[in-house]
Structures are given as C-alpha cells and as structure tokens.
Coordinates of N, CA and C in Angstrom, one line a residue:
X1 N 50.3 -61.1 22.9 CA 49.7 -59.8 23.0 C 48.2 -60.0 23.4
X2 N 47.7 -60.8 22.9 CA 46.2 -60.8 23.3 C 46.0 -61.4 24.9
X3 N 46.7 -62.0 25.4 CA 47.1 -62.7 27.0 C 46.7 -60.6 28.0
X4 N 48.3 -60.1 27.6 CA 48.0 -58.5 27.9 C 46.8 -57.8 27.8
X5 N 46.5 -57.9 26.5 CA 45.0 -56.8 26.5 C 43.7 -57.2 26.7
X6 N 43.8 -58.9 27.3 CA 42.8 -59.5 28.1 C 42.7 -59.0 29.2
X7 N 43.9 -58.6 30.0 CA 44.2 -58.4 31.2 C 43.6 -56.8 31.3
X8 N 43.9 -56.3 30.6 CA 44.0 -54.6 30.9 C 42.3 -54.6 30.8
X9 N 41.6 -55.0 29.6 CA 40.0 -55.4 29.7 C 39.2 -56.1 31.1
X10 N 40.3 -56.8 31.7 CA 38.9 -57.3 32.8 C 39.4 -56.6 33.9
X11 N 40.6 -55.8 34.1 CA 41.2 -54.5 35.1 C 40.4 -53.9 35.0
X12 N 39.9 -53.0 33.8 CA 39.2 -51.8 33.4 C 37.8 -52.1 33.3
X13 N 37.2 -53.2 33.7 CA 36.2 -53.4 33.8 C 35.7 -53.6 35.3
X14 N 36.9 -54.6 35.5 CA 36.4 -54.7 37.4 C 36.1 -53.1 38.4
X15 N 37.6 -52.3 37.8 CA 37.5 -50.5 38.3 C 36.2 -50.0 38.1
X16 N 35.4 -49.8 36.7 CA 34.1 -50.2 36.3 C 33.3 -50.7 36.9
X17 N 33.0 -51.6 37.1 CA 31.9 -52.0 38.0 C 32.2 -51.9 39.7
X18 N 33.4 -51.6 39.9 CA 33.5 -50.9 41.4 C 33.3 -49.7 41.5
X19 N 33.4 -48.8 40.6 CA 33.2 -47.6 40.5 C 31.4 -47.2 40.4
X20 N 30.8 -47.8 39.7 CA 29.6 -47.8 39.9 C 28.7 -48.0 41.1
X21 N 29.1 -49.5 41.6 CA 29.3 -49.9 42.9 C 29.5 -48.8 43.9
X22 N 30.2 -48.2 44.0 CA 30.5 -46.7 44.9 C 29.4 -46.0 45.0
X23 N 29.6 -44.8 43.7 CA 28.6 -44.3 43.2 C 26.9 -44.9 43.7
X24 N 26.2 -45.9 43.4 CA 25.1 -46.5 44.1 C 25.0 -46.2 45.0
X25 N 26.3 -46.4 46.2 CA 26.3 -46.9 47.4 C 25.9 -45.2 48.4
X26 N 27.2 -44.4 47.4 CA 27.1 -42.7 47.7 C 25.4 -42.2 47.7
X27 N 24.4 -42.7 46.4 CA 23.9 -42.3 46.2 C 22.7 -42.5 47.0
X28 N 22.6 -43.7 47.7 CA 21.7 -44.7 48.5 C 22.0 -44.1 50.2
X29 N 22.8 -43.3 50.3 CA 23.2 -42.5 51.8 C 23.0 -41.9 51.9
X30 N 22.8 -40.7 50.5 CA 22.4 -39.5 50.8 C 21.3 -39.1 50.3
X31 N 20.4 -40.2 49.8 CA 18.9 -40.1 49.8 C 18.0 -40.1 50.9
X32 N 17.3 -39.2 50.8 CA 16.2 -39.2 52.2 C 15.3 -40.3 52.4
X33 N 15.1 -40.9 53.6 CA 14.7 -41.9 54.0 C 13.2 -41.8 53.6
X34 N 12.5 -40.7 53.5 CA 10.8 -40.8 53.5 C 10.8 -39.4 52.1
X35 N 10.2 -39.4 51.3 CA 9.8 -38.5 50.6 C 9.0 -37.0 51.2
X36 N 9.4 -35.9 50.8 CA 8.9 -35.2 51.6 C 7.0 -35.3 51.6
X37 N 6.5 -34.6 52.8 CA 5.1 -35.2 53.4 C 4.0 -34.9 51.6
X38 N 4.2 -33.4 50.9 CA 3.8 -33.3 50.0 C 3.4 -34.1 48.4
X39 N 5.0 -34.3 48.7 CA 5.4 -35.5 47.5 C 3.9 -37.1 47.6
X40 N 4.7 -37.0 48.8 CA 3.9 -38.4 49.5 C 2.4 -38.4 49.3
X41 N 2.2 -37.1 49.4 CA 0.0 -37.2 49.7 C -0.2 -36.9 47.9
X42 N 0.3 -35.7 47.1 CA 0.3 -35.5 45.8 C 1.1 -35.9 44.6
X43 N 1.8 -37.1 44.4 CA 2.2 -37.5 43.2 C 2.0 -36.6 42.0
X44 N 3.2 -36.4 41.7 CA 3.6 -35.7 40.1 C 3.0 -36.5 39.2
X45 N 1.9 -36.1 38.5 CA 1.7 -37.0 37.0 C 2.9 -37.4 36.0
X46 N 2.3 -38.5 35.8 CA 3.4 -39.2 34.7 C 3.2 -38.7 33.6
X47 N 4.4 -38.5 32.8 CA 4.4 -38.1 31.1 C 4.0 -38.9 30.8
X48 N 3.2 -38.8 29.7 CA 2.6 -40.1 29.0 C 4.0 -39.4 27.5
X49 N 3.5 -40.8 26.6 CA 4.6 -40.6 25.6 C 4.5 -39.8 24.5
X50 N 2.6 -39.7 24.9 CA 2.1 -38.7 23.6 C 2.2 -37.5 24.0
X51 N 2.3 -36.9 25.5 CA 2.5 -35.7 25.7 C 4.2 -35.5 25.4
X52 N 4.8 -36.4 25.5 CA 6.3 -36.2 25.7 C 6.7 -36.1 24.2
X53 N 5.6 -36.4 23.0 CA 5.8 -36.5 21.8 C 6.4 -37.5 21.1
X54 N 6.6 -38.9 21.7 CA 6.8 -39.6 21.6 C 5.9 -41.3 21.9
X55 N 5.9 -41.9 21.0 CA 4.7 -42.9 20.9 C 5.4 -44.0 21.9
X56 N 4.3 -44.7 22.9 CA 5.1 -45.5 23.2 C 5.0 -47.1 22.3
X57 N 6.1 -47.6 22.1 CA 6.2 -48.7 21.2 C 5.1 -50.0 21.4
X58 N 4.9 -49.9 22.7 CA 4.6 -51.2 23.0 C 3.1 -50.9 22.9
X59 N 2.5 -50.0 22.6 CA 1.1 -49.6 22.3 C 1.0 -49.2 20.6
X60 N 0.1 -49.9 20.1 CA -0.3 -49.5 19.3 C -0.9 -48.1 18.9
X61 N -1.0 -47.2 18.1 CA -1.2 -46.1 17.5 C -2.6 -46.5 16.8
X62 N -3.6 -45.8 17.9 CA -5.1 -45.8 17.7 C -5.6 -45.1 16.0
X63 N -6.1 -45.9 15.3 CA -6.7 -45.7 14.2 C -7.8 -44.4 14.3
X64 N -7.2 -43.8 13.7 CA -8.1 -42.6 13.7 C -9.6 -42.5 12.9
X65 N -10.7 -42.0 13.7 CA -11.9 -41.8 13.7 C -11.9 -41.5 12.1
X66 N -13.1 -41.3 11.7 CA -13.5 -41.4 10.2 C -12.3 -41.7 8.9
X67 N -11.9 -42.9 9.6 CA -10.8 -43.4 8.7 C -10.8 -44.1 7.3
X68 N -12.6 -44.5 7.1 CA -12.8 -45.9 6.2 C -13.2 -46.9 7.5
X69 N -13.4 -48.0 6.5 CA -14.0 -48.9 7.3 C -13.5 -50.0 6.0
X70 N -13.4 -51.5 6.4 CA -13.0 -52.6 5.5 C -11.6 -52.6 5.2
X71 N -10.7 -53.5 4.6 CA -9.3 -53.8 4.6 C -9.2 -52.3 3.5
X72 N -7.8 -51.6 4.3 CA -7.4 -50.7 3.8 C -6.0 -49.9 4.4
X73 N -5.4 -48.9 3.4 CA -4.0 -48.4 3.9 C -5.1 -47.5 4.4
X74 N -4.8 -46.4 5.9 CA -5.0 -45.3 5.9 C -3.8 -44.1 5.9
X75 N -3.5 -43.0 5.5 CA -2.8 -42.3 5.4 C -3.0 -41.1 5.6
X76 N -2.0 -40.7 6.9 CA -2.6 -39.2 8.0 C -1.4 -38.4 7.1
X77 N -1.8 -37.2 6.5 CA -0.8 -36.5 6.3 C -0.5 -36.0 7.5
X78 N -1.4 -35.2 8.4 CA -1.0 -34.4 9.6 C 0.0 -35.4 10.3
X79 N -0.5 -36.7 11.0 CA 0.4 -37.0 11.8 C 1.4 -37.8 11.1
X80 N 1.8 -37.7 9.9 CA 3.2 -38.3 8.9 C 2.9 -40.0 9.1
X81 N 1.5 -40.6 9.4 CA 2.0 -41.8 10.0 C 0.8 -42.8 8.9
X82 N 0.9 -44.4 8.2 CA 0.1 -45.2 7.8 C 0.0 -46.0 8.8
X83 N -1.8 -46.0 8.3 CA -2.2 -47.8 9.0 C -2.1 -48.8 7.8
X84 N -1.6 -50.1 7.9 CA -2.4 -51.0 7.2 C -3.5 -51.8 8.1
X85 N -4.6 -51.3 7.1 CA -6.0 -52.3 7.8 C -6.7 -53.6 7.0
X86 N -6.0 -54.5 8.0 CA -6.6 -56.1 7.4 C -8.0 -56.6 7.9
X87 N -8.4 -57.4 7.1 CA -9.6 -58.2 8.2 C -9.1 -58.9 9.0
X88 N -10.2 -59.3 9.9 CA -9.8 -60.8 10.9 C -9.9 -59.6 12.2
X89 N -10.1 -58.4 12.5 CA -9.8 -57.8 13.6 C -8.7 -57.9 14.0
X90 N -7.6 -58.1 13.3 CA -6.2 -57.6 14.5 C -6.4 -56.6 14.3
X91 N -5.2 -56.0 15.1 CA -5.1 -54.7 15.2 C -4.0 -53.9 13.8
X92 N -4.2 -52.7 13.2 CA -3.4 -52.6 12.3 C -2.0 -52.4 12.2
X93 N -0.9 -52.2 11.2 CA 0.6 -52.8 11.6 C 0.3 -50.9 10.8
X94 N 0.9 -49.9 12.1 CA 1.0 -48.7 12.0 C 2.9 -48.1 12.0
X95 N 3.3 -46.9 11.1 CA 4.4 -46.8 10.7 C 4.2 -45.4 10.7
X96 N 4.9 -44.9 10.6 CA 5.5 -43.1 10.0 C 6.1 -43.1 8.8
X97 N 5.9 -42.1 8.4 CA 6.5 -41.9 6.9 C 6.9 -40.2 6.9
X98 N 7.5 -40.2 5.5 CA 8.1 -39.0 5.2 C 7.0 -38.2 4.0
X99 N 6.1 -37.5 4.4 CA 5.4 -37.1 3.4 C 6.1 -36.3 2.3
X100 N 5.6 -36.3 1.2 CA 6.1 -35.4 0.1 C 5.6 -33.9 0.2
X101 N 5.9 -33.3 -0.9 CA 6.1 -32.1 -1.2 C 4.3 -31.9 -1.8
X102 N 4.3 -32.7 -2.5 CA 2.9 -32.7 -3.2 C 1.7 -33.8 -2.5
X103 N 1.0 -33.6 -1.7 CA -0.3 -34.7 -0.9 C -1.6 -34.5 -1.6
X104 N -2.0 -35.6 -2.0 CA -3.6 -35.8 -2.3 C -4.6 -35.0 -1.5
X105 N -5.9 -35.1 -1.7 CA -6.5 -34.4 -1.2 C -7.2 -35.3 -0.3
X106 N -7.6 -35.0 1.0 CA -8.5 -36.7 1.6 C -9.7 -37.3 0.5
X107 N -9.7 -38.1 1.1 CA -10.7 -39.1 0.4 C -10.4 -40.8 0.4
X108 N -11.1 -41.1 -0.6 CA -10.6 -42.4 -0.8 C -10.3 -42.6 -2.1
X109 N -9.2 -43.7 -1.8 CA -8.0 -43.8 -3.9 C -8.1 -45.3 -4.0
X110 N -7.8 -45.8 -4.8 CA -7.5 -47.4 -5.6 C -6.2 -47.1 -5.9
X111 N -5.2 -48.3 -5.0 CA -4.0 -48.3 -5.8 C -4.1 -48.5 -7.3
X112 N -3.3 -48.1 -8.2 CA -3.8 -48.2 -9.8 C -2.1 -48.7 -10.1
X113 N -1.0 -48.2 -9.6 CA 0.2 -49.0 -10.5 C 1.1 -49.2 -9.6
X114 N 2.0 -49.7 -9.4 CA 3.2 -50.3 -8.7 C 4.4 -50.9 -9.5
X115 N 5.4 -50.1 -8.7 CA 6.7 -51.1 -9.7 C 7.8 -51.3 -8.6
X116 N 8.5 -52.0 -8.5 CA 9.4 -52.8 -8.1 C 10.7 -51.6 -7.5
X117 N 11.5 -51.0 -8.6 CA 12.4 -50.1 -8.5 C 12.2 -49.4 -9.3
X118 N 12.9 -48.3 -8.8 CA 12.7 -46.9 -10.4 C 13.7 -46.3 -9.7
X119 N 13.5 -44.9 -10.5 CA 14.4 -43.7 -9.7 C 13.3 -43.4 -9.5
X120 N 13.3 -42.5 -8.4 CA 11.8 -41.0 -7.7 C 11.9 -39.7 -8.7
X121 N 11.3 -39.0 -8.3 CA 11.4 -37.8 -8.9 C 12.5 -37.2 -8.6
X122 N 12.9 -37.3 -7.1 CA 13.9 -36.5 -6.8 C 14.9 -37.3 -7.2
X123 N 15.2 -38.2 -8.0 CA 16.9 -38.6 -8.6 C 17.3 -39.6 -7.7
X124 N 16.2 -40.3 -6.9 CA 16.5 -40.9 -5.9 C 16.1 -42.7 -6.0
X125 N 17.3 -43.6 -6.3 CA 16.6 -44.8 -6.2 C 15.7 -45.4 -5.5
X126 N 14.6 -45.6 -5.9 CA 13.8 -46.1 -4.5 C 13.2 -47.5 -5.3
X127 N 12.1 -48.1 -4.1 CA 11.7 -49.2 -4.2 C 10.2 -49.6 -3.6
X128 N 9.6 -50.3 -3.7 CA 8.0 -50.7 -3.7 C 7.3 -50.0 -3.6
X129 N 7.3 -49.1 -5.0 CA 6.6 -47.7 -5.5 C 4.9 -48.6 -5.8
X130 N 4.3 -47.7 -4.6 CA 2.8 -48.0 -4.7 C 2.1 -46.5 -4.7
X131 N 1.7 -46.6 -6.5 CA 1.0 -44.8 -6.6 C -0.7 -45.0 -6.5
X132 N -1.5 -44.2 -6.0 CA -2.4 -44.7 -5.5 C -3.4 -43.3 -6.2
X133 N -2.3 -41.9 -6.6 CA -3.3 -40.8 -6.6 C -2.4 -39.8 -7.6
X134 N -2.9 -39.1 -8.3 CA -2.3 -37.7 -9.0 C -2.5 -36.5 -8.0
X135 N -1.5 -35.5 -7.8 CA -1.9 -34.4 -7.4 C -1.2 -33.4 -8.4
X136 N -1.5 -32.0 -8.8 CA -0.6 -31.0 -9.3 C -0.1 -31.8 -10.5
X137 N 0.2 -32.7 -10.8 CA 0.3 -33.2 -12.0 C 1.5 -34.5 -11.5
X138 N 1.7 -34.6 -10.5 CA 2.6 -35.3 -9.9 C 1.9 -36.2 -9.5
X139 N 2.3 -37.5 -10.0 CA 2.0 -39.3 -9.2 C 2.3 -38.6 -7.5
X140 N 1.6 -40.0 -6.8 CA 1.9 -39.7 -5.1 C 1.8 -41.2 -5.3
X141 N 2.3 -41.7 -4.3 CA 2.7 -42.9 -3.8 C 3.6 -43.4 -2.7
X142 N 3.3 -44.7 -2.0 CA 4.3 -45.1 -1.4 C 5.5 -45.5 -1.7
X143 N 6.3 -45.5 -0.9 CA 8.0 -46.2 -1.9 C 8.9 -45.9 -0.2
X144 N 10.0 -46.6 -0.5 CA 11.1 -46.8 0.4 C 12.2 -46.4 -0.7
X145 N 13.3 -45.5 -0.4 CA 14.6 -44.9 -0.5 C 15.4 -46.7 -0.7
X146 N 16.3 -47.0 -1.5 CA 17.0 -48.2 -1.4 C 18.2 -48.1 -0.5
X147 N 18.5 -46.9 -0.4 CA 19.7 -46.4 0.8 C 18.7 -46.3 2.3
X148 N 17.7 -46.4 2.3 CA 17.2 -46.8 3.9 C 16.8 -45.3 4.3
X149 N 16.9 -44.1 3.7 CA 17.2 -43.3 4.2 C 15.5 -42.7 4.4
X150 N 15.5 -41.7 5.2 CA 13.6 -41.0 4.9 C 14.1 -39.4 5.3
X151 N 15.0 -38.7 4.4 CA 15.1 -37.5 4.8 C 13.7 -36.3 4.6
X152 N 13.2 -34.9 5.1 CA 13.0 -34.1 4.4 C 13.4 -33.9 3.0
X153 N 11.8 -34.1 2.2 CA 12.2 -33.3 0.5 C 12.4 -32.4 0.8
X154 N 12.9 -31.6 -0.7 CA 13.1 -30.4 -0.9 C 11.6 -30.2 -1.0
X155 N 11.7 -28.6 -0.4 CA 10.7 -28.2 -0.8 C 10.3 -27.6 -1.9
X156 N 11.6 -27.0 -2.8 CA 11.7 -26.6 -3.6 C 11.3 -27.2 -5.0
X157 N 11.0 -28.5 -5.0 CA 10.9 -29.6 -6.0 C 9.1 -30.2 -5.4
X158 N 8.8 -30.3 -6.5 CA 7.5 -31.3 -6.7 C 7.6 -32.7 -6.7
X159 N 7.2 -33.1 -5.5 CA 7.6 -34.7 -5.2 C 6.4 -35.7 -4.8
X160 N 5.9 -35.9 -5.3 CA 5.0 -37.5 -4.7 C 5.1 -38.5 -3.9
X161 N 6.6 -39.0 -3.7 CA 6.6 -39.7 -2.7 C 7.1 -39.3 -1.2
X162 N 6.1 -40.5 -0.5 CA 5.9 -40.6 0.7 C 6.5 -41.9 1.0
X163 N 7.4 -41.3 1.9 CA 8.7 -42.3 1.9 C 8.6 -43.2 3.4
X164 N 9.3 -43.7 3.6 CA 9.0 -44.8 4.7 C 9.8 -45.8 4.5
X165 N 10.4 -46.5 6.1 CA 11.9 -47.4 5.9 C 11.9 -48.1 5.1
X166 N 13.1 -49.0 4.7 CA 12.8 -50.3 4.0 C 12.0 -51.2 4.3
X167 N 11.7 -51.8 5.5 CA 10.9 -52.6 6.4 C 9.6 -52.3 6.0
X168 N 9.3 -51.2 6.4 CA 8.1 -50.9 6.0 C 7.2 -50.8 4.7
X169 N 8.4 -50.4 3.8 CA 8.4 -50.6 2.1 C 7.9 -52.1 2.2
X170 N 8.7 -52.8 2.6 CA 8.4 -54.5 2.6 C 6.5 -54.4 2.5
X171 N 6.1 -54.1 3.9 CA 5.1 -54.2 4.7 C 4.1 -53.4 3.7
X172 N 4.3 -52.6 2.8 CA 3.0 -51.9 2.3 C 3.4 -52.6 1.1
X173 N 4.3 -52.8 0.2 CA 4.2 -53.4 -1.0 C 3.8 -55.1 -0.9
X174 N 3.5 -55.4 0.1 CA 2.7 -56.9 0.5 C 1.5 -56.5 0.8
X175 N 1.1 -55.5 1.4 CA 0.1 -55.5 1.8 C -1.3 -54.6 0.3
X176 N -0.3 -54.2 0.1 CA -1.6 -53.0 -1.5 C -1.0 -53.5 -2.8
X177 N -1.5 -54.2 -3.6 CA -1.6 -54.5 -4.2 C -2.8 -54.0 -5.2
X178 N -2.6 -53.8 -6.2 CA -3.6 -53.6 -7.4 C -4.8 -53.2 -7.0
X179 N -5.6 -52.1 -7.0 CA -7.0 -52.3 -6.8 C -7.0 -52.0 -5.2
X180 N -6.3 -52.0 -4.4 CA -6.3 -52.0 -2.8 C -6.7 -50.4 -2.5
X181 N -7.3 -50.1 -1.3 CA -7.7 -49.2 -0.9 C -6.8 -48.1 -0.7
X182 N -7.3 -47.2 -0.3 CA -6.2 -46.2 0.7 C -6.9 -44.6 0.7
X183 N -7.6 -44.4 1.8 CA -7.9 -43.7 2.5 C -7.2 -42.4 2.8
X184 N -7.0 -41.2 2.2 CA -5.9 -39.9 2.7 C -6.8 -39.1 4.1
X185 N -6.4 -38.9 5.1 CA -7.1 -38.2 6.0 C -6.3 -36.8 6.0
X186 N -6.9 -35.5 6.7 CA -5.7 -34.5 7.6 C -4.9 -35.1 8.3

C-alpha cells in the first residue's frame, strides 16, 4: 500500500508543479512589457510596517524617548510592548504583552517579589510572576500564562498581570530580578 500512495503523491505533485508552471508562464504573457510612462517617472511609496501596523521583525523596536536611562525593564502601556535594557550597549531584547485591567502609574518601580508559579488573579496558572508595583489595591507584575496563552482580561475583573508568551516569561524572569528596575511609560 505504501508503493500506491507514493505514486499518487509524486502524480499530484508533478500536476502541481506543472500547474503552477502554466499559470507563471500565462501570467509572464500577459504582462505589459514597460510599466505605464506614469508609474515609471512616480513610484507608489512603500508601506512601511509601522504604517501597515505591523513591526517589521528584522528591526528592532526603537526605545522610546524619556524611558530611564541605566539597565532597566521599560514598560509602554500605550504601545502593549517591554524593553529589557542591559549594559554593554546592545540593543534591547523588545516583546509585546498583554496589559492588565489594573496599570501603574508612570514612573519608576523596584522589582520587590517574584515567584516561580502561582495561580493569577484571574484563576489562571501562570509562571515567572515578577510584581514590581501596587495599583487599586491589586499587585501588577510580569508573568507568562503556563498554557502559552496571552488572551484579553476581563474587563470586568481587577487584574495585575501583564502577560506575555512563555519565551518571553523565560526572558524577563532572567532578566529582573530582586531590586531590578522598571520604568512604566504612556
């Protein structure tokens, strides 16, 4: 049986790539040889990725102006997104998160506690809970979901954490430790 459904796989693949092959060939014949004279003298601007709303990967995400200065997390509620800032001048290792329901006020905080796993407020297993601030009566902190997940909170619920993938959990619970900075901006 497997002899058969090797066959029907490199059939349906060759059709496949002759079929594309066509298509190309259709599409390469009935394209105009010169761009029209307009096109040609005025070029259409490129989307960039920030107008398209979208970052592009391979650029780093510029640290934003009055952010702190010296090794530090910074944290944009507006744009949902952390820096970590180390010395040595590299450049910082920037992420998105899931802000909570409840955000600090700007300024600057001292991580003060950290734990390993807990449940969240919302009933939710999470992991490398780094609390840095009180708001409304509610801890705020970083943490990663153990299920990977970074949905919208409820709004309906008073929540502190500011969530962000597992990976990234990794990357701030190495990075803030005890006493470590963290910067809240707009």
């Amino acid at each position: 049986m497997a002899r058969s459904s090797s066959g029907i796989v490199a059939g349906l693949t060759a059709a496949a790539i002759a079929a594309v092959g066509f298509l190309g060939y259709q599409a390469s014949a009935t394209a105009p040889a010169h761009p029209p004279q307009a096109a040609a003298q005025e070029p259409a601007p490129a989307a960039s990725p920030a107008a398209a709303g979208k970052q592009d990967p391979a650029k780093p995400v510029p640290l934003p102006e009055g952010s702190g200065s010296g090794v530090r997390v910074v944290y944009s509620v507006g744009q949902k997104r952390v820096w970590l800032v180390a010395d040595g001048g590299q450049p910082p290792k920037s992420f998105t998160v899931m802000p909570s329901t409840v955000h600090p006020k700007p300024g600057t905080y001292i991580v003060g506690s950290r734990s390993g796993a807990v449940t969240g407020s919302d009933g939710v297993p999470i992991e490398h809970v780094v609390r840095f601030a009180t708001a409304e009566g509610v801890a705020v902190g970083f943490s990663a979901r153990v299920d990977g997940a970074t949905p919208e909170p409820d709004p309906n619920k008073k929540t502190g954490g500011i969530r962000m993938t597992r990976a990234d959990g990794d990357a701030m619970w190495a990075f803030a430790t005890i006493n470590s900075k963290v910067v809240v901006i707009p």
